[in-house]
mmCIF file of C-alpha atoms in Angstrom:
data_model
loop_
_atom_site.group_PDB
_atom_site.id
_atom_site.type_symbol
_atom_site.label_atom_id
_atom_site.label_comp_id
_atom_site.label_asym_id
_atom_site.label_seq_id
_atom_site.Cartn_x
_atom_site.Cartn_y
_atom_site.Cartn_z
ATOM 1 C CA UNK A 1 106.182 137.365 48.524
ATOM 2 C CA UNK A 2 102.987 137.880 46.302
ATOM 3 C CA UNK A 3 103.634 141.740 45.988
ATOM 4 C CA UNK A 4 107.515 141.222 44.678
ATOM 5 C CA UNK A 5 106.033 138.720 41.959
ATOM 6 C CA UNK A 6 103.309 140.754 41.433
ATOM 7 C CA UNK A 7 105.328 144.053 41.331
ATOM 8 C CA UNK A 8 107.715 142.311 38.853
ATOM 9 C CA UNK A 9 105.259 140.754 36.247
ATOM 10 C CA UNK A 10 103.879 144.626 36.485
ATOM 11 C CA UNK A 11 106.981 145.939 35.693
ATOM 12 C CA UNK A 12 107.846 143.912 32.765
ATOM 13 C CA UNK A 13 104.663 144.749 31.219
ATOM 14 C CA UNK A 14 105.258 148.040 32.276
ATOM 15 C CA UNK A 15 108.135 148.400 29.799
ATOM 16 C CA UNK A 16 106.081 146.819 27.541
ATOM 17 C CA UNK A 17 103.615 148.909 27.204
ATOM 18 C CA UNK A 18 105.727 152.066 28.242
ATOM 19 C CA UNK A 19 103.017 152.983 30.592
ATOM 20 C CA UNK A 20 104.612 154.182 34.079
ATOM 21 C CA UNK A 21 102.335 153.771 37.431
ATOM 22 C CA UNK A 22 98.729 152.263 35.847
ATOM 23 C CA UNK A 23 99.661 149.432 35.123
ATOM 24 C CA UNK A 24 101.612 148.429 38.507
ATOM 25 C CA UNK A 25 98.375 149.861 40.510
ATOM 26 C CA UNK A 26 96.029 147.766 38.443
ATOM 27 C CA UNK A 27 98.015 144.331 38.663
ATOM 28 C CA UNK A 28 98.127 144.790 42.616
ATOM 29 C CA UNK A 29 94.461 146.179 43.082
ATOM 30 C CA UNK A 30 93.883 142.582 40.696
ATOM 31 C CA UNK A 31 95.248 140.377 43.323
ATOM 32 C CA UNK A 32 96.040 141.711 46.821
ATOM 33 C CA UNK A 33 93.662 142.784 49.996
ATOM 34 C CA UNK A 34 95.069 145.355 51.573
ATOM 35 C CA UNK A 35 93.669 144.176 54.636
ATOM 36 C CA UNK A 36 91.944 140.994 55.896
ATOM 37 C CA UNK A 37 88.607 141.809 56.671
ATOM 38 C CA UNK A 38 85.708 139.543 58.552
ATOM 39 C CA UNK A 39 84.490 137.516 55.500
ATOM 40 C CA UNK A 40 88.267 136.627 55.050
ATOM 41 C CA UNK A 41 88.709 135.208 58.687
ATOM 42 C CA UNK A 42 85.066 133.570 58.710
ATOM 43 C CA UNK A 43 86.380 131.747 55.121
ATOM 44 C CA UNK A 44 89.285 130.110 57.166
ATOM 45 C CA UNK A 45 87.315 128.745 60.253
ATOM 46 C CA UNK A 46 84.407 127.544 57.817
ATOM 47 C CA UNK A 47 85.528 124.002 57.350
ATOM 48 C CA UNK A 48 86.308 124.245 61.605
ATOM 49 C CA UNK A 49 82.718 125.298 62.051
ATOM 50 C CA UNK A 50 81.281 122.733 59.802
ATOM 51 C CA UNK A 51 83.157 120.110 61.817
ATOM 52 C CA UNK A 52 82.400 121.136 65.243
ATOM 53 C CA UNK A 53 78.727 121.490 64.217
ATOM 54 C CA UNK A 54 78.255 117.770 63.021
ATOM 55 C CA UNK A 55 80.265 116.822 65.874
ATOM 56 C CA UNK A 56 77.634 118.393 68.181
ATOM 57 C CA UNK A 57 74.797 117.073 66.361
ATOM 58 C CA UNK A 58 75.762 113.221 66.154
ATOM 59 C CA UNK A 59 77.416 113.143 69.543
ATOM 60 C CA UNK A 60 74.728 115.799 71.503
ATOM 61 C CA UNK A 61 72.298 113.698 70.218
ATOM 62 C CA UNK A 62 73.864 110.193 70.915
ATOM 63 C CA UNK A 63 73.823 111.894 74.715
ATOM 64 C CA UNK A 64 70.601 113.125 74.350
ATOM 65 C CA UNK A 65 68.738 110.005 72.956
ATOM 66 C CA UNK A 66 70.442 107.756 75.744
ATOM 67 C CA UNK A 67 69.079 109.583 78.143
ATOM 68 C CA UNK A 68 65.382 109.773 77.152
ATOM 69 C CA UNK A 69 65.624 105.988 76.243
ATOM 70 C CA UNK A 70 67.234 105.727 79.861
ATOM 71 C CA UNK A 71 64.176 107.184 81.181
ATOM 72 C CA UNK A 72 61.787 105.529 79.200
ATOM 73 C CA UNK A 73 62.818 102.243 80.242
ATOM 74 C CA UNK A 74 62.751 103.655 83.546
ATOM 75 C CA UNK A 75 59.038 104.728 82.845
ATOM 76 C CA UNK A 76 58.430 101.368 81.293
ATOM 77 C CA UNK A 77 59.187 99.094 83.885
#
C-alpha cells in the first residue's frame, strides 16, 4: 500500500521534472526496506522485553525476598 502511494507521488513529480526512472528509485530507496532485517524485529518486541523484564524483577524479587525473610525468621526464632 506504501509502494502504490509512493510510486504515485514519484510519478507525478516525475512528469514534473521530466526525469524518467531517478526519481521513482530515489522516492522508494527514501522510504521502503526491502527486507526486514534483525534491528527491525528487535524494535517491535522492545516495549515486550521491557515489560517482561520489570515483571521479573518486582515479582522474582517479591519471591525471592519472602523466602530469605521466611528463613530468617526461621533462623531467628
Amino acid at each position: 500500500m506504501i509502494n502504490v502511494i509512493l510510486r504515485r507521488k514519484a510519478r507525478k513529480t516525475q512528469k514534473e521534472n521530466g526525469d524518467e526512472e531517478g526519481t521513482v528509485r530515489n522516492a522508494l530507496s527514501e522510504h521502503c526496506l526491502s527486507h526486514p532485517n534483525l534491528d527491525f524485529a528487535l524494535a517491535r518486541y522492545c516495549h515486550l522485553w521491557a515489560y517482561h523484564s520489570f515483571m521479573n524483577l518486582f515479582l522474582g524479587t517479591q519471591t525471592r525476598t519472602s523466602q530469605w525473610i521466611t528463613h530468617h525468621r526461621i533462623a531467628l526464632a
